[in-house]
Amino acid sequence: MKRTSFSPGMKVSYSASLSTVSFAGEHVLLNHQSGIYYGVNSTGAFIWELIGKAGCTYSALLEAVLTKYGIPREQAENDVQNLLQELEKEGLIAFSK
């Protein structure tokens, strides 16, 4: 099911059943439950690294993308939300309050 609501203080963290390998600026993610590997582009890698920081929130991700890429807020919200929805669907991240 697709998440339809993202509150600013919503915390985002890596799933417990995940391994990640970084090399040459690339990130490869493995979901241990499904056995499937995933790769992310450079923007996804930037967001992925932020998610790894303790206490990461949706609003912190959004503000970091806005600052780094200088894109319109609506585009940043859509891009960040789409990535988070996909990562959650694949069991790679979890949300908490």
Short mmCIF file of N, CA and C in Angstrom, two decimals:
data_model
loop_
_atom_site.label_atom_id
_atom_site.label_comp_id
_atom_site.label_asym_id
_atom_site.label_seq_id
_atom_site.Cartn_x
_atom_site.Cartn_y
_atom_site.Cartn_z
N MET A 1 0.84 -1.17 0.00
CA MET A 1 0.00 0.00 0.00
C MET A 1 0.89 1.24 0.00
N LYS A 2 0.52 2.22 -0.80
CA LYS A 2 1.30 3.43 -0.94
C LYS A 2 1.00 4.42 0.17
N ARG A 3 2.05 4.91 0.81
CA ARG A 3 1.89 5.92 1.86
C ARG A 3 1.38 7.20 1.22
N THR A 4 0.39 7.82 1.84
CA THR A 4 -0.18 9.05 1.29
C THR A 4 0.12 10.26 2.15
N SER A 5 0.69 10.06 3.31
CA SER A 5 0.92 11.15 4.25
C SER A 5 2.35 11.13 4.76
N PHE A 6 3.01 12.28 4.71
CA PHE A 6 4.36 12.43 5.23
C PHE A 6 4.35 13.63 6.16
N SER A 7 4.47 13.39 7.47
CA SER A 7 4.50 14.50 8.42
C SER A 7 5.95 14.96 8.59
N PRO A 8 6.17 16.26 8.84
CA PRO A 8 7.53 16.79 8.93
C PRO A 8 8.42 16.08 9.94
N GLY A 9 7.89 15.70 11.10
CA GLY A 9 8.70 15.08 12.14
C GLY A 9 8.82 13.57 12.03
N MET A 10 8.24 12.99 10.98
CA MET A 10 8.27 11.54 10.79
C MET A 10 9.73 11.10 10.63
N LYS A 11 10.16 10.15 11.47
CA LYS A 11 11.53 9.65 11.40
C LYS A 11 11.64 8.53 10.36
N VAL A 12 12.77 8.52 9.70
CA VAL A 12 13.05 7.53 8.66
C VAL A 12 14.33 6.82 9.04
N SER A 13 14.33 5.49 8.96
CA SER A 13 15.53 4.73 9.30
C SER A 13 15.64 3.50 8.41
N TYR A 14 16.84 2.93 8.38
CA TYR A 14 17.07 1.70 7.63
C TYR A 14 16.28 0.56 8.25
N SER A 15 15.85 -0.36 7.43
CA SER A 15 15.20 -1.57 7.90
C SER A 15 16.23 -2.45 8.60
N ALA A 16 15.78 -3.23 9.56
CA ALA A 16 16.69 -4.12 10.29
C ALA A 16 17.21 -5.25 9.41
N SER A 17 16.46 -5.60 8.37
CA SER A 17 16.84 -6.74 7.52
C SER A 17 17.55 -6.27 6.25
N LEU A 18 18.54 -5.40 6.42
CA LEU A 18 19.16 -4.75 5.28
C LEU A 18 20.68 -4.71 5.44
N SER A 19 21.35 -4.89 4.31
CA SER A 19 22.78 -4.64 4.23
C SER A 19 23.00 -3.64 3.11
N THR A 20 24.00 -2.81 3.27
CA THR A 20 24.33 -1.84 2.22
C THR A 20 25.83 -1.83 2.01
N VAL A 21 26.22 -1.72 0.75
CA VAL A 21 27.63 -1.65 0.39
C VAL A 21 27.80 -0.40 -0.46
N SER A 22 28.83 0.37 -0.15
CA SER A 22 29.13 1.57 -0.91
C SER A 22 30.51 1.45 -1.51
N PHE A 23 30.61 1.75 -2.80
CA PHE A 23 31.92 1.77 -3.44
C PHE A 23 31.84 2.67 -4.66
N ALA A 24 32.89 3.44 -4.88
CA ALA A 24 33.00 4.35 -6.02
C ALA A 24 31.77 5.24 -6.15
N GLY A 25 31.25 5.71 -5.02
CA GLY A 25 30.10 6.61 -5.05
C GLY A 25 28.77 5.94 -5.31
N GLU A 26 28.75 4.63 -5.43
CA GLU A 26 27.52 3.89 -5.68
C GLU A 26 27.09 3.17 -4.41
N HIS A 27 25.78 2.94 -4.29
CA HIS A 27 25.25 2.21 -3.14
C HIS A 27 24.44 1.02 -3.66
N VAL A 28 24.73 -0.14 -3.11
CA VAL A 28 23.97 -1.35 -3.40
C VAL A 28 23.31 -1.79 -2.11
N LEU A 29 22.01 -2.01 -2.15
CA LEU A 29 21.22 -2.35 -0.98
C LEU A 29 20.71 -3.77 -1.13
N LEU A 30 20.76 -4.55 -0.05
CA LEU A 30 20.26 -5.93 -0.07
C LEU A 30 19.21 -6.10 1.01
N ASN A 31 18.04 -6.51 0.60
CA ASN A 31 16.97 -6.87 1.53
C ASN A 31 17.16 -8.35 1.84
N HIS A 32 17.54 -8.67 3.08
CA HIS A 32 17.81 -10.06 3.46
C HIS A 32 16.57 -10.93 3.41
N GLN A 33 15.40 -10.36 3.64
CA GLN A 33 14.17 -11.16 3.62
C GLN A 33 13.82 -11.61 2.20
N SER A 34 13.98 -10.73 1.23
CA SER A 34 13.62 -11.09 -0.15
C SER A 34 14.82 -11.60 -0.95
N GLY A 35 16.04 -11.26 -0.50
CA GLY A 35 17.24 -11.64 -1.24
C GLY A 35 17.48 -10.79 -2.47
N ILE A 36 16.78 -9.68 -2.59
CA ILE A 36 16.89 -8.83 -3.78
C ILE A 36 17.85 -7.68 -3.50
N TYR A 37 18.71 -7.40 -4.51
CA TYR A 37 19.63 -6.27 -4.47
C TYR A 37 19.01 -5.08 -5.18
N TYR A 38 19.35 -3.88 -4.71
CA TYR A 38 18.86 -2.64 -5.31
C TYR A 38 20.03 -1.69 -5.47
N GLY A 39 19.96 -0.86 -6.50
CA GLY A 39 20.93 0.20 -6.69
C GLY A 39 20.19 1.53 -6.70
N VAL A 40 20.87 2.60 -6.30
CA VAL A 40 20.26 3.92 -6.32
C VAL A 40 21.15 4.88 -7.11
N ASN A 41 20.51 5.88 -7.76
CA ASN A 41 21.27 6.88 -8.49
C ASN A 41 21.93 7.85 -7.52
N SER A 42 22.60 8.87 -8.03
CA SER A 42 23.35 9.78 -7.15
C SER A 42 22.44 10.53 -6.19
N THR A 43 21.27 10.94 -6.63
CA THR A 43 20.34 11.63 -5.72
C THR A 43 19.83 10.64 -4.67
N GLY A 44 19.49 9.44 -5.09
CA GLY A 44 19.07 8.41 -4.15
C GLY A 44 20.16 8.09 -3.15
N ALA A 45 21.42 8.07 -3.61
CA ALA A 45 22.55 7.80 -2.71
C ALA A 45 22.69 8.92 -1.68
N PHE A 46 22.50 10.16 -2.11
CA PHE A 46 22.55 11.30 -1.19
C PHE A 46 21.49 11.15 -0.10
N ILE A 47 20.27 10.83 -0.51
CA ILE A 47 19.17 10.65 0.45
C ILE A 47 19.45 9.43 1.33
N TRP A 48 19.93 8.36 0.74
CA TRP A 48 20.22 7.13 1.49
C TRP A 48 21.22 7.40 2.61
N GLU A 49 22.26 8.17 2.32
CA GLU A 49 23.25 8.49 3.35
C GLU A 49 22.62 9.30 4.49
N LEU A 50 21.72 10.22 4.16
CA LEU A 50 21.04 11.00 5.19
C LEU A 50 20.15 10.13 6.07
N ILE A 51 19.47 9.16 5.46
CA ILE A 51 18.60 8.25 6.22
C ILE A 51 19.42 7.50 7.27
N GLY A 52 20.68 7.23 6.97
CA GLY A 52 21.54 6.49 7.88
C GLY A 52 21.93 7.26 9.14
N LYS A 53 21.67 8.55 9.16
CA LYS A 53 22.00 9.36 10.34
C LYS A 53 20.90 9.23 11.38
N ALA A 54 21.28 9.09 12.62
CA ALA A 54 20.31 8.92 13.72
C ALA A 54 19.34 10.10 13.76
N GLY A 55 18.08 9.80 13.94
CA GLY A 55 17.07 10.84 14.07
C GLY A 55 16.67 11.51 12.78
N CYS A 56 17.00 10.93 11.64
CA CYS A 56 16.65 11.52 10.35
C CYS A 56 15.13 11.65 10.22
N THR A 57 14.68 12.82 9.78
CA THR A 57 13.24 13.04 9.60
C THR A 57 12.95 13.36 8.14
N TYR A 58 11.67 13.21 7.80
CA TYR A 58 11.23 13.55 6.45
C TYR A 58 11.58 15.00 6.13
N SER A 59 11.32 15.92 7.05
CA SER A 59 11.58 17.34 6.77
C SER A 59 13.08 17.59 6.58
N ALA A 60 13.94 16.90 7.32
CA ALA A 60 15.38 17.05 7.13
C ALA A 60 15.80 16.58 5.75
N LEU A 61 15.24 15.47 5.28
CA LEU A 61 15.53 14.98 3.93
C LEU A 61 15.11 16.01 2.89
N LEU A 62 13.90 16.50 3.05
CA LEU A 62 13.36 17.47 2.09
C LEU A 62 14.23 18.73 2.04
N GLU A 63 14.57 19.27 3.19
CA GLU A 63 15.38 20.49 3.24
C GLU A 63 16.77 20.26 2.65
N ALA A 64 17.36 19.09 2.90
CA ALA A 64 18.68 18.78 2.35
C ALA A 64 18.63 18.70 0.83
N VAL A 65 17.59 18.11 0.28
CA VAL A 65 17.44 18.03 -1.18
C VAL A 65 17.24 19.43 -1.76
N LEU A 66 16.41 20.23 -1.12
CA LEU A 66 16.20 21.60 -1.59
C LEU A 66 17.51 22.39 -1.60
N THR A 67 18.29 22.26 -0.55
CA THR A 67 19.56 22.98 -0.44
C THR A 67 20.57 22.50 -1.47
N LYS A 68 20.71 21.19 -1.60
CA LYS A 68 21.74 20.64 -2.50
C LYS A 68 21.41 20.85 -3.97
N TYR A 69 20.14 20.67 -4.34
CA TYR A 69 19.79 20.67 -5.76
C TYR A 69 19.10 21.94 -6.25
N GLY A 70 18.63 22.79 -5.33
CA GLY A 70 18.03 24.05 -5.72
C GLY A 70 16.82 23.92 -6.64
N ILE A 71 16.03 22.90 -6.42
CA ILE A 71 14.85 22.67 -7.25
C ILE A 71 13.61 23.22 -6.55
N PRO A 72 12.52 23.40 -7.29
CA PRO A 72 11.29 23.89 -6.65
C PRO A 72 10.81 22.92 -5.56
N ARG A 73 10.22 23.47 -4.50
CA ARG A 73 9.76 22.67 -3.36
C ARG A 73 8.82 21.55 -3.80
N GLU A 74 7.88 21.85 -4.68
CA GLU A 74 6.92 20.83 -5.11
C GLU A 74 7.63 19.65 -5.77
N GLN A 75 8.62 19.94 -6.60
CA GLN A 75 9.38 18.87 -7.25
C GLN A 75 10.16 18.06 -6.22
N ALA A 76 10.79 18.75 -5.26
CA ALA A 76 11.55 18.05 -4.22
C ALA A 76 10.62 17.16 -3.39
N GLU A 77 9.45 17.67 -3.02
CA GLU A 77 8.50 16.87 -2.25
C GLU A 77 8.10 15.62 -3.02
N ASN A 78 7.78 15.78 -4.30
CA ASN A 78 7.38 14.63 -5.12
C ASN A 78 8.52 13.62 -5.23
N ASP A 79 9.73 14.12 -5.51
CA ASP A 79 10.87 13.21 -5.70
C ASP A 79 11.21 12.45 -4.41
N VAL A 80 11.27 13.18 -3.30
CA VAL A 80 11.61 12.54 -2.02
C VAL A 80 10.51 11.56 -1.61
N GLN A 81 9.26 11.96 -1.73
CA GLN A 81 8.16 11.07 -1.36
C GLN A 81 8.13 9.82 -2.23
N ASN A 82 8.35 9.98 -3.53
CA ASN A 82 8.35 8.81 -4.42
C ASN A 82 9.46 7.83 -4.05
N LEU A 83 10.66 8.37 -3.76
CA LEU A 83 11.76 7.49 -3.37
C LEU A 83 11.45 6.79 -2.05
N LEU A 84 10.97 7.54 -1.06
CA LEU A 84 10.66 6.93 0.23
C LEU A 84 9.57 5.88 0.11
N GLN A 85 8.57 6.12 -0.71
CA GLN A 85 7.51 5.14 -0.91
C GLN A 85 8.07 3.86 -1.52
N GLU A 86 8.96 4.00 -2.48
CA GLU A 86 9.55 2.83 -3.13
C GLU A 86 10.44 2.06 -2.16
N LEU A 87 11.26 2.78 -1.39
CA LEU A 87 12.12 2.13 -0.41
C LEU A 87 11.30 1.40 0.65
N GLU A 88 10.20 2.03 1.08
CA GLU A 88 9.34 1.39 2.08
C GLU A 88 8.66 0.16 1.49
N LYS A 89 8.17 0.27 0.28
CA LYS A 89 7.50 -0.86 -0.38
C LYS A 89 8.43 -2.07 -0.50
N GLU A 90 9.70 -1.79 -0.73
CA GLU A 90 10.69 -2.88 -0.89
C GLU A 90 11.26 -3.35 0.45
N GLY A 91 10.79 -2.76 1.55
CA GLY A 91 11.23 -3.20 2.87
C GLY A 91 12.62 -2.72 3.26
N LEU A 92 13.08 -1.61 2.65
CA LEU A 92 14.43 -1.13 2.90
C LEU A 92 14.49 -0.05 3.99
N ILE A 93 13.35 0.60 4.25
CA ILE A 93 13.31 1.62 5.30
C ILE A 93 12.06 1.42 6.14
N ALA A 94 12.06 2.09 7.29
CA ALA A 94 10.90 2.07 8.18
C ALA A 94 10.65 3.49 8.66
N PHE A 95 9.41 3.80 8.98
CA PHE A 95 9.02 5.10 9.50
C PHE A 95 8.57 4.95 10.95
N SER A 96 8.81 6.00 11.73
CA SER A 96 8.33 6.03 13.11
C SER A 96 8.04 7.48 13.48
N LYS A 97 7.32 7.63 14.60
CA LYS A 97 6.98 8.99 15.05
C LYS A 97 8.03 9.53 15.96
#
